[in-house]
CSV table of C-alpha atoms in Angstrom, one decimal:
chain,number,residue,atom,x,y,z
V,1050,MET,CA,18.0,30.8,18.9
V,1051,ARG,CA,18.2,29.7,17.5
V,1052,LEU,CA,16.9,32.1,17.8
V,1053,ALA,CA,17.6,32.2,16.8
V,1054,TRP,CA,21.0,36.1,15.6
V,1055,ARG,CA,18.9,32.1,16.7
V,1056,SER,CA,18.6,31.8,16.5
V,1057,LEU,CA,26.3,35.6,22.0
V,1058,ALA,CA,28.9,36.0,25.2
V,1059,THR,CA,25.2,35.4,27.5
V,1060,VAL,CA,25.0,33.2,25.9
V,1061,GLY,CA,27.1,32.2,30.5
V,1062,LEU,CA,27.3,28.8,31.7
V,1063,ALA,CA,30.0,26.7,33.1
V,1064,SER,CA,28.7,23.6,35.0
V,1065,MET,CA,25.1,24.8,34.4
V,1066,ALA,CA,25.8,28.0,36.2
V,1067,LEU,CA,24.3,31.1,34.7
V,1068,PHE,CA,25.4,34.6,35.3
V,1069,VAL,CA,22.1,36.4,35.2
V,1070,VAL,CA,22.0,40.1,34.5
V,1071,ALA,CA,19.0,42.0,35.5
V,1072,ALA,CA,16.8,43.0,32.6
V,1073,CYS,CA,17.4,46.7,33.0
V,1074,GLY,CA,20.7,46.3,34.9
V,1075,GLY,CA,24.3,45.8,34.1
V,1076,GLY,CA,26.7,43.0,33.2
V,1077,GLY,CA,29.5,42.2,31.0
V,1078,SER,CA,31.7,39.4,29.6
V,1079,ASP,CA,35.2,38.6,30.6
V,1080,ASN,CA,37.7,39.0,27.8
V,1081,GLU,CA,40.9,38.5,29.7
V,1082,SER,CA,43.7,36.5,28.0
V,1083,ALA,CA,43.4,32.8,27.8
V,1084,SER,CA,45.0,30.8,30.6
V,1085,THR,CA,45.2,27.3,29.0
V,1086,THR,CA,47.3,24.5,30.5
V,1087,THR,CA,49.1,21.5,29.1
V,1088,GLU,CA,48.5,17.9,30.3
V,1089,SER,CA,51.5,15.8,31.2
V,1090,SER,CA,50.9,14.0,27.9
V,1091,GLY,CA,51.7,17.2,26.1
V,1092,THR,CA,48.1,17.8,25.0
V,1093,PRO,CA,47.0,21.4,25.5
V,1094,THR,CA,44.0,21.8,27.8
V,1095,VAL,CA,41.4,24.5,27.0
V,1096,GLY,CA,38.3,25.4,29.0
V,1097,VAL,CA,35.2,27.4,28.3
V,1098,ASP,CA,36.4,30.2,30.5
V,1099,ASP,CA,39.5,30.6,28.2
V,1100,LEU,CA,37.3,31.3,25.1
V,1101,THR,CA,37.7,35.1,24.9
V,1102,ALA,CA,37.0,37.5,22.1
V,1103,ASP,CA,40.7,37.6,21.1
V,1104,PHE,CA,40.7,33.9,20.1
V,1105,ALA,CA,44.0,33.5,22.1
V,1106,ALA,CA,43.0,30.0,23.4
V,1107,MET,CA,42.9,28.7,19.8
V,1108,LYS,CA,46.6,29.5,19.3
V,1109,THR,CA,47.5,27.1,22.0
V,1110,LEU,CA,45.7,24.3,20.1
V,1111,LYS,CA,48.2,24.3,17.2
V,1112,PRO,CA,49.9,21.1,18.4
V,1113,LEU,CA,46.6,19.4,18.5
V,1114,ALA,CA,45.7,20.6,15.0
V,1115,SER,CA,49.0,19.4,13.6
V,1116,GLU,CA,48.4,16.0,15.2
V,1117,GLY,CA,44.9,15.4,13.9
V,1118,LYS,CA,43.8,13.8,10.7
V,1119,GLY,CA,41.0,14.4,8.3
V,1120,MET,CA,38.8,17.3,7.5
V,1121,ILE,CA,36.3,19.0,9.8
V,1122,GLY,CA,33.0,19.7,8.2
V,1123,VAL,CA,30.6,22.3,9.5
V,1124,LEU,CA,26.9,22.2,8.4
V,1125,LEU,CA,24.8,25.3,9.2
V,1126,PRO,CA,21.0,25.4,8.6
V,1127,ASP,CA,20.0,28.6,6.8
V,1128,THR,CA,20.4,32.3,6.2
V,1129,THR,CA,16.9,33.5,6.8
V,1130,THR,CA,15.6,32.3,10.2
V,1131,SER,CA,18.5,34.1,11.9
V,1132,THR,CA,21.2,36.3,10.6
V,1133,ARG,CA,23.7,34.8,13.1
V,1134,TYR,CA,24.8,32.0,10.8
V,1135,VAL,CA,26.2,34.3,8.2
V,1136,GLN,CA,27.2,37.2,10.4
V,1137,TYR,CA,28.7,35.3,13.3
V,1138,ASP,CA,28.9,31.5,13.3
V,1139,ALA,CA,30.6,31.0,9.9
V,1140,PRO,CA,33.2,33.8,10.3
V,1141,ASN,CA,33.9,32.9,13.9
V,1142,MET,CA,34.4,29.2,13.0
V,1143,LYS,CA,36.7,30.1,10.2
V,1144,LYS,CA,38.8,32.4,12.5
V,1145,ALA,CA,38.9,29.7,15.2
V,1146,PHE,CA,40.1,27.0,12.8
V,1147,GLU,CA,42.7,29.2,11.1
V,1148,THR,CA,44.0,30.6,14.5
V,1149,ALA,CA,44.5,27.0,15.6
V,1150,GLY,CA,46.6,26.4,12.5
V,1151,LEU,CA,44.2,24.5,10.1
V,1152,SER,CA,44.6,25.2,6.4
V,1153,SER,CA,41.6,26.0,4.2
V,1154,SER,CA,41.6,22.4,2.9
V,1155,GLN,CA,41.3,21.0,6.5
V,1156,PHE,CA,37.9,22.5,7.3
V,1157,LYS,CA,34.8,23.3,5.3
V,1158,ILE,CA,31.8,25.4,6.3
V,1159,ASP,CA,28.5,25.0,4.4
V,1160,ASN,CA,25.0,26.5,4.7
V,1161,ALA,CA,22.0,24.4,3.7
V,1162,HIS,CA,19.9,27.5,2.9
V,1163,GLY,CA,16.9,25.9,4.6
V,1164,SER,CA,16.9,22.6,2.7
V,1165,THR,CA,17.3,19.3,4.5
V,1166,SER,CA,18.2,17.6,1.2
V,1167,THR,CA,21.0,20.2,0.6
V,1168,MET,CA,22.4,19.5,4.1
V,1169,GLN,CA,22.3,15.8,3.5
V,1170,GLN,CA,24.2,16.3,0.2
V,1171,GLN,CA,26.8,18.6,1.9
V,1172,ALA,CA,27.3,16.0,4.7
V,1173,GLU,CA,27.8,13.2,2.1
V,1174,ALA,CA,30.3,15.4,0.2
V,1175,ASP,CA,32.2,16.0,3.4
V,1176,ILE,CA,32.3,12.4,4.3
V,1177,ASN,CA,33.5,11.4,0.8
V,1178,ALA,CA,36.2,14.1,1.0
V,1179,GLY,CA,37.6,12.5,4.1
V,1180,ALA,CA,35.9,14.3,7.0
V,1181,SER,CA,36.8,12.9,10.4
V,1182,VAL,CA,34.5,15.2,12.3
V,1183,LEU,CA,31.1,16.8,11.4
V,1184,LEU,CA,29.6,19.8,13.3
V,1185,ILE,CA,25.9,19.8,12.6
V,1186,ASP,CA,23.3,22.5,13.3
V,1187,PRO,CA,20.2,20.7,11.9
V,1188,LEU,CA,17.1,22.1,10.4
V,1189,ASP,CA,15.1,19.5,12.4
V,1190,PRO,CA,16.0,16.6,14.6
V,1191,GLY,CA,14.9,13.9,12.2
V,1192,SER,CA,17.1,15.0,9.3
V,1193,GLY,CA,19.9,15.7,11.7
V,1194,ALA,CA,19.8,12.3,13.2
V,1195,ALA,CA,19.8,10.7,9.8
V,1196,ILE,CA,23.0,12.6,8.8
V,1197,GLU,CA,24.7,11.7,12.1
V,1198,SER,CA,23.8,8.0,11.8
V,1199,LYS,CA,25.3,7.9,8.3
V,1200,ALA,CA,28.4,9.8,9.5
V,1201,GLU,CA,28.9,7.5,12.5
V,1202,SER,CA,28.6,4.4,10.3
V,1203,GLN,CA,31.5,5.8,8.3
V,1204,GLY,CA,33.6,6.3,11.4
V,1205,VAL,CA,33.1,10.1,11.5
V,1206,LYS,CA,32.7,11.8,14.9
V,1207,VAL,CA,29.7,14.1,15.2
V,1208,ILE,CA,29.0,17.2,17.3
V,1209,ASP,CA,25.6,18.8,17.7
V,1210,TYR,CA,26.1,22.6,17.3
V,1211,ASP,CA,23.7,25.0,19.0
V,1212,ARG,CA,20.7,22.6,18.6
V,1213,LEU,CA,20.5,19.2,20.1
V,1214,VAL,CA,19.8,16.5,17.6
V,1215,THR,CA,17.4,14.4,19.6
V,1216,GLY,CA,17.7,10.8,18.6
V,1217,GLY,CA,21.2,11.1,17.3
V,1218,PRO,CA,24.1,8.8,18.3
V,1219,LYS,CA,24.6,8.3,22.0
V,1220,ASP,CA,28.3,9.0,21.9
V,1221,ARG,CA,28.1,12.4,20.2
V,1222,TYR,CA,28.8,15.8,21.8
V,1223,TYR,CA,26.7,18.9,22.1
V,1224,VAL,CA,27.9,22.5,22.1
V,1225,SER,CA,25.5,25.3,23.0
V,1226,PHE,CA,24.1,27.2,25.9
V,1227,ASN,CA,21.8,26.0,28.7
V,1228,ASN,CA,18.7,26.8,26.7
V,1229,VAL,CA,16.3,26.5,29.6
V,1230,GLN,CA,18.3,29.2,31.4
V,1231,VAL,CA,18.3,31.3,28.2
V,1232,GLY,CA,14.5,31.1,28.4
V,1233,GLN,CA,14.7,32.1,32.1
V,1234,LEU,CA,16.7,35.2,31.2
V,1235,ILE,CA,14.0,36.1,28.7
V,1236,GLY,CA,11.2,35.5,31.2
V,1237,GLN,CA,12.9,37.5,34.0
V,1238,GLY,CA,13.8,40.2,31.5
V,1239,MET,CA,10.0,40.6,30.8
V,1240,VAL,CA,9.2,40.7,34.5
V,1241,ASP,CA,11.8,43.3,35.2
V,1242,CYS,CA,10.8,45.4,32.2
V,1243,LEU,CA,7.1,45.4,33.1
V,1244,SER,CA,8.1,46.9,36.4
V,1245,ALA,CA,10.6,49.4,35.0
V,1246,TRP,CA,8.2,50.6,32.3
V,1247,LYS,CA,5.4,50.8,34.9
V,1248,VAL,CA,3.0,48.6,32.9
V,1249,SER,CA,-0.2,48.2,34.9
V,1250,LYS,CA,-2.2,45.0,34.7
V,1251,PRO,CA,0.1,43.2,32.2
V,1252,GLN,CA,-1.7,41.5,29.4
V,1253,ILE,CA,0.9,39.4,27.7
V,1254,LEU,CA,1.0,37.5,24.4
V,1255,VAL,CA,3.5,34.6,24.7
V,1256,MET,CA,5.0,33.8,21.3
V,1257,SER,CA,7.5,30.9,20.7
V,1258,GLY,CA,9.9,29.5,18.2
V,1259,ALA,CA,9.3,26.8,15.7
V,1260,PRO,CA,7.9,23.6,17.2
V,1261,THR,CA,10.4,21.6,15.1
V,1262,ASP,CA,13.3,23.2,16.9
V,1263,ASN,CA,14.3,21.5,20.2
V,1264,ASN,CA,15.9,24.7,21.4
V,1265,ALA,CA,12.5,26.5,21.1
V,1266,LYS,CA,11.0,23.9,23.5
V,1267,LEU,CA,13.8,24.5,26.0
V,1268,PHE,CA,13.5,28.3,25.7
V,1269,ALA,CA,9.7,28.0,26.4
V,1270,GLN,CA,10.4,25.7,29.4
V,1271,GLY,CA,12.6,28.5,30.8
V,1272,TYR,CA,10.3,31.5,30.3
V,1273,ASN,CA,7.1,29.7,31.0
V,1274,GLY,CA,8.7,28.7,34.3
V,1275,VAL,CA,9.2,32.3,35.2
V,1276,LEU,CA,5.8,33.6,34.0
V,1277,ASP,CA,3.4,30.8,34.7
V,1278,PRO,CA,3.3,31.5,38.5
V,1279,LYS,CA,2.3,35.1,37.8
V,1280,PHE,CA,-0.4,34.0,35.3
V,1281,SER,CA,-1.7,31.5,37.9
V,1282,ASP,CA,-1.9,34.1,40.8
V,1283,GLY,CA,-3.5,36.7,38.5
V,1284,THR,CA,-0.6,39.2,38.6
V,1285,TYR,CA,-0.4,38.9,34.8
V,1286,THR,CA,-2.9,37.8,32.2
V,1287,LYS,CA,-1.8,35.5,29.3
V,1288,VAL,CA,-3.9,36.7,26.4
V,1289,GLY,CA,-2.7,34.0,24.0
V,1290,ALA,CA,0.1,31.6,23.0
V,1291,PRO,CA,-0.2,31.1,19.3
V,1292,ALA,CA,1.8,28.4,17.3
V,1293,GLY,CA,5.5,29.2,17.2
V,1294,THR,CA,7.6,30.3,14.3
V,1295,TRP,CA,11.0,31.6,13.4
V,1296,ASP,CA,9.7,33.2,10.3
V,1297,ALA,CA,9.4,37.0,10.6
V,1298,PRO,CA,6.5,37.6,8.2
V,1299,THR,CA,4.5,34.8,9.8
V,1300,ALA,CA,5.3,36.3,13.2
V,1301,ALA,CA,4.0,39.7,12.0
V,1302,THR,CA,0.8,38.3,10.7
V,1303,THR,CA,0.2,36.2,13.8
V,1304,PHE,CA,0.8,39.2,16.1
V,1305,GLU,CA,-1.5,41.5,14.1
V,1306,GLN,CA,-4.2,38.9,14.3
V,1307,GLN,CA,-3.7,38.5,18.1
V,1308,PHE,CA,-3.5,42.3,18.6
V,1309,THR,CA,-6.9,42.7,16.8
V,1310,ALA,CA,-8.4,39.9,18.9
V,1311,HIS,CA,-6.9,41.3,22.1
V,1312,PRO,CA,-6.8,45.1,21.9
V,1313,ASN,CA,-6.0,45.2,25.6
V,1314,MET,CA,-2.7,43.5,25.0
V,1315,ASN,CA,0.3,45.5,26.4
V,1316,ALA,CA,3.3,43.2,26.2
V,1317,VAL,CA,4.7,40.4,24.0
V,1318,LEU,CA,7.2,37.8,25.0
V,1319,MET,CA,9.3,36.8,21.9
V,1320,PRO,CA,12.4,34.5,22.0
V,1321,ASN,CA,14.1,36.0,19.0
V,1322,ASP,CA,15.2,39.4,17.8
V,1323,ASP,CA,14.4,39.0,14.1
V,1324,THR,CA,10.8,37.8,14.7
V,1325,ASN,CA,10.4,40.4,17.4
V,1326,ASN,CA,11.5,43.1,14.9
V,1327,ALA,CA,8.4,42.2,12.9
V,1328,VAL,CA,6.3,42.8,16.0
V,1329,VAL,CA,8.0,46.1,16.6
V,1330,ALA,CA,7.3,47.2,13.0
V,1331,VAL,CA,3.6,46.6,13.7
V,1332,LEU,CA,3.7,48.5,17.0
V,1333,GLN,CA,5.4,51.5,15.2
V,1334,LYS,CA,2.9,51.4,12.4
V,1335,ASP,CA,0.1,51.5,15.0
V,1336,LYS,CA,2.0,54.5,16.6
V,1337,VAL,CA,2.5,52.7,20.0
V,1338,LYS,CA,4.8,54.9,22.1
V,1339,PRO,CA,8.3,53.8,23.2
V,1340,MET,CA,8.6,52.2,26.7
V,1341,THR,CA,4.9,51.5,27.0
V,1342,PHE,CA,4.7,48.0,25.3
V,1343,PRO,CA,7.5,45.6,26.5
V,1344,THR,CA,8.8,43.0,24.1
V,1345,THR,CA,11.8,40.7,24.3
V,1346,GLY,CA,14.3,38.9,22.1
V,1347,GLN,CA,17.4,36.8,21.7
V,1348,ASP,CA,20.6,36.8,19.8
V,1349,ALA,CA,21.7,40.4,20.1
V,1350,ALA,CA,20.9,41.0,16.4
V,1351,PRO,CA,21.5,44.6,15.2
V,1352,THR,CA,17.8,45.2,14.8
V,1353,GLY,CA,17.1,43.9,18.3
V,1354,LEU,CA,19.8,46.1,19.8
V,1355,GLN,CA,18.5,49.2,18.0
V,1356,ASN,CA,14.9,48.4,19.2
V,1357,ILE,CA,16.2,48.2,22.7
V,1358,LEU,CA,17.9,51.6,22.3
V,1359,LEU,CA,14.7,53.1,20.9
V,1360,GLY,CA,12.5,51.7,23.7
V,1361,TYR,CA,10.6,49.1,21.8
V,1362,GLN,CA,12.3,46.1,23.2
V,1363,CYS,CA,13.3,45.4,26.9
V,1364,GLY,CA,16.4,43.4,26.2
V,1365,THR,CA,18.0,40.5,24.4
V,1366,VAL,CA,19.9,37.4,25.3
V,1367,TYR,CA,23.5,37.8,24.2
V,1368,LYS,CA,25.1,34.5,23.5
V,1369,PRO,CA,28.7,35.3,22.6
V,1370,TYR,CA,29.0,33.4,19.3
V,1371,PHE,CA,32.7,33.9,19.4
V,1372,ALA,CA,32.8,31.6,22.5
V,1373,GLU,CA,30.4,29.0,21.1
V,1374,ALA,CA,32.3,28.8,17.8
V,1375,GLN,CA,35.6,28.4,19.6
V,1376,ALA,CA,34.2,25.8,21.9
V,1377,ALA,CA,32.9,23.8,18.9
V,1378,ALA,CA,36.2,24.2,17.0
V,1379,ALA,CA,38.3,23.2,20.0
V,1380,LEU,CA,36.1,20.1,20.6
V,1381,ALA,CA,36.4,19.2,17.0
V,1382,LEU,CA,40.2,19.5,17.2
V,1383,TYR,CA,40.4,17.1,20.2
V,1384,LEU,CA,38.2,14.5,18.4
V,1385,ARG,CA,40.1,14.9,15.1
V,1386,ALA,CA,43.3,14.1,17.0
V,1387,GLY,CA,41.7,11.1,18.8
V,1388,LYS,CA,42.0,12.8,22.2
V,1389,THR,CA,39.5,12.9,25.0
V,1390,PRO,CA,38.3,16.5,25.5
V,1391,PRO,CA,39.1,17.9,29.0
V,1392,SER,CA,36.4,18.4,31.6
V,1393,SER,CA,37.1,22.1,31.6
V,1394,LEU,CA,35.6,22.1,28.1
V,1395,VAL,CA,33.0,19.4,28.2
V,1396,ASN,CA,31.5,20.8,31.4
V,1397,ASP,CA,28.0,19.3,31.5
V,1398,THR,CA,25.5,16.9,30.0
V,1399,THR,CA,22.2,17.4,28.2
V,1400,LYS,CA,19.2,15.0,28.3
V,1401,ASP,CA,18.2,13.5,24.9
V,1402,THR,CA,14.6,12.7,25.7
V,1403,THR,CA,14.3,10.5,22.6
V,1404,LEU,CA,17.1,8.3,23.7
V,1405,ASN,CA,16.6,8.9,27.4
V,1406,ALA,CA,20.4,9.4,27.5
V,1407,ASP,CA,22.7,12.1,28.8
V,1408,ILE,CA,24.8,13.7,26.0
V,1409,LYS,CA,28.2,15.1,26.8
V,1410,SER,CA,27.9,18.8,26.5
V,1411,VAL,CA,29.9,22.1,26.3
V,1412,TYR,CA,28.0,25.1,27.7
V,1413,THR,CA,29.2,28.6,27.2
V,1414,LYS,CA,27.9,31.7,28.9
V,1415,PRO,CA,24.8,34.0,28.1
V,1416,PHE,CA,23.9,37.5,29.3
V,1417,TRP,CA,20.8,39.6,29.3
V,1418,VAL,CA,21.6,42.8,27.4
V,1419,THR,CA,19.8,46.1,27.9
V,1420,LYS,CA,20.3,49.7,27.1
V,1421,GLU,CA,22.2,50.0,30.4
V,1422,ASN,CA,24.9,47.4,29.7
V,1423,MET,CA,25.0,47.3,25.9
V,1424,ALA,CA,28.3,49.3,25.8
V,1425,ASP,CA,30.0,46.9,28.2
V,1426,THR,CA,28.9,43.7,26.5
V,1427,VAL,CA,28.2,43.4,22.8
V,1428,VAL,CA,30.0,46.6,21.8
V,1429,LYS,CA,33.0,46.0,24.1
V,1430,ASP,CA,33.3,42.4,22.9
V,1431,GLY,CA,33.4,43.6,19.3
V,1432,THR,CA,30.2,41.6,18.3
V,1433,ILE,CA,29.0,44.9,16.8
V,1434,THR,CA,30.8,48.1,16.3
V,1435,ALA,CA,29.4,51.4,17.5
V,1436,SER,CA,29.5,52.7,13.9
V,1437,ALA,CA,27.4,49.7,12.7
V,1438,LEU,CA,25.0,50.0,15.5
V,1439,CYS,CA,24.6,53.7,15.7
V,1440,THR,CA,22.9,54.5,12.4
V,1441,PRO,CA,21.2,57.9,12.2
V,1442,LYS,CA,17.9,56.7,13.6
V,1443,VAL,CA,19.5,55.6,16.8
V,1444,ALA,CA,22.5,58.0,17.0
V,1445,GLN,CA,21.1,60.0,19.9
V,1446,ALA,CA,20.0,56.9,21.7
V,1447,CYS,CA,23.5,55.5,21.4
V,1448,LYS,CA,25.0,58.7,22.8
V,1449,ASP,CA,22.5,58.5,25.7
V,1450,ALA,CA,23.6,54.9,26.4
V,1451,GLY,CA,27.3,55.8,26.3
V,1452,ILE,CA,27.9,54.1,22.9
V,1453,GLN,CA,30.1,56.2,20.6
């Protein structure tokens, strides 16, 4: 999630409430026009439910943008562990800031390309350039906390973006999804798919994300909570739970080793579309038939969506990145203007277990996307176009799913 595409709109939570869509059922996101309000002080008020795919809510924040001072710096982690940062986060952030009226000199979006030292340098450059707010999606909690501590000492407000920076400043904010509930969607998606695909005596390999990623731990908490009772009562068998990774080649190697060691395996829980695509490639190489070997994913990546259409993946957690990016941009604009963000935006808290403190949080809404509801979620929202999704290899499957 990162899972990372990590790592979109199910990525659904206001006040920790999740709209759960059945693994092989329907569901959609609400893209009605924003209904923002203005406080008596004249400050526009935006809530998470206003953050629709048309970015209309961001237009209402133009007075806030004109009132604020300093640059907003955005630090994204990499381009390899998930395609989301290049395909979705960066362009959605840019659109959100520009729609709110910021000029190109008033915000800056950088990618660290997997290097903690590069992110540190980018953060220092932003601070030296007069940043008043930093949005940080760290490569690991330690390096993220170091950046945030330096920023806070310079009077810069910090926001954890997508991943919680455990051990960061107590007065920071966090923008993401309820990642335990994201994991629950994945776990329930596997349960529903095993039934729908009529897999008898499920023998499940449980794969996880990188242990350095706090989100990976929360995803695991969610899906293990769903599956462990079934392992305990013998309904399912867990054949293994190897060390986690967000690296696709590593995931492929690990899966092949596990498949060789456990030839009776007939399902894999995976919390990411990109790493799951590596698993699917092995299944296809071994000529495993569609809709016989359930796998899961997260991020609604193009490869994941295509694997769902082809019957090699049950579903994916769709976290509308347009909503998460707008939430982060809106929060940054309030902090840049020296305003307290409204409770309609900062709608929950997240426990930082390192600090034993509750971090003020913004949660947007996730969905479980399957073949049955794909047209009404990721395609309808414009996260991916039918032409981009429906390449020749999935053209007929798209047509069968009503995607044209």
